[in-house]
Coordinates of C-alpha atoms in Angstrom, one line a residue:
M1 CA 6.7 -9.7 17.2
H2 CA 3.1 -9.0 16.5
M3 CA 2.0 -9.2 12.9
S4 CA -1.4 -8.9 11.4
E5 CA -2.6 -8.9 7.8
D6 CA -5.2 -6.4 6.7
M7 CA -6.9 -5.8 3.3
F8 CA -6.9 -2.2 2.5
C9 CA -8.0 0.1 -0.3
I10 CA -4.9 2.1 -1.3
N11 CA -5.1 5.5 -2.9
L12 CA -1.7 6.1 -4.4
K13 CA -0.9 9.5 -5.9
D14 CA 2.0 11.1 -7.7
R15 CA 2.2 14.5 -9.4
E16 CA 0.2 13.5 -12.5
N17 CA -1.7 10.3 -11.6
A18 CA -4.1 9.0 -9.0
T19 CA -4.5 5.2 -8.7
N20 CA -6.8 3.1 -6.4
F21 CA -6.4 -0.6 -5.8
A22 CA -6.9 -3.3 -3.2
A23 CA -3.8 -4.6 -1.6
K24 CA -2.6 -6.6 1.4
V25 CA -0.8 -4.5 4.1
W26 CA 1.1 -6.1 6.9
R27 CA 1.6 -4.4 10.3
V28 CA 5.0 -5.1 11.8
G29 CA 5.4 -3.3 15.1
E30 CA 4.6 0.4 14.4
S31 CA 5.3 0.0 10.6
L32 CA 3.0 -0.8 7.7
V33 CA 4.3 -2.8 4.8
I34 CA 2.4 -2.4 1.5
T35 CA 2.8 -4.6 -1.5
I36 CA 2.2 -2.5 -4.6
P37 CA 1.3 -4.6 -7.7
R38 CA 4.0 -4.5 -10.4
A39 CA 1.5 -3.1 -13.0
Y40 CA 1.1 0.0 -10.8
V41 CA 4.8 0.3 -10.1
E42 CA 5.4 0.4 -13.9
K43 CA 2.4 2.6 -14.7
L44 CA 3.5 5.2 -12.1
K45 CA 7.2 4.7 -12.8
I46 CA 8.0 4.2 -9.1
R47 CA 11.7 3.7 -8.4
E48 CA 13.5 2.8 -5.2
G49 CA 13.8 5.8 -2.9
D50 CA 10.7 7.6 -4.3
V51 CA 8.4 9.2 -1.8
L52 CA 4.7 8.5 -2.3
D53 CA 1.5 10.1 -1.0
V54 CA -0.5 7.1 0.2
A55 CA -4.0 7.1 1.7
V56 CA -5.1 3.9 3.3
K57 CA -8.7 2.7 4.1
V58 CA -9.3 -0.5 5.9
L59 CA -11.6 -3.0 4.1
K60 CA -11.3 -6.0 6.4
H61 CA -9.0 -7.2 9.2
V62 CA -7.7 -10.7 9.7
Q63 CA -5.9 -11.4 13.0
R64 CA -3.0 -13.9 12.6

């Protein structure tokens, strides 16, 4: 399985808030896995099963 690690700028929006932060994103096959810092999860009150509007911009790419 091909996996690469990228550094992205994440723009995470909900109905009332917009938040930008840098995060690591892993590509696994055709999927992206984004780790959202706990502070943002708590600030935006994100719960399991929530659907989020996420915009991703590549900052740098590291091939592994």
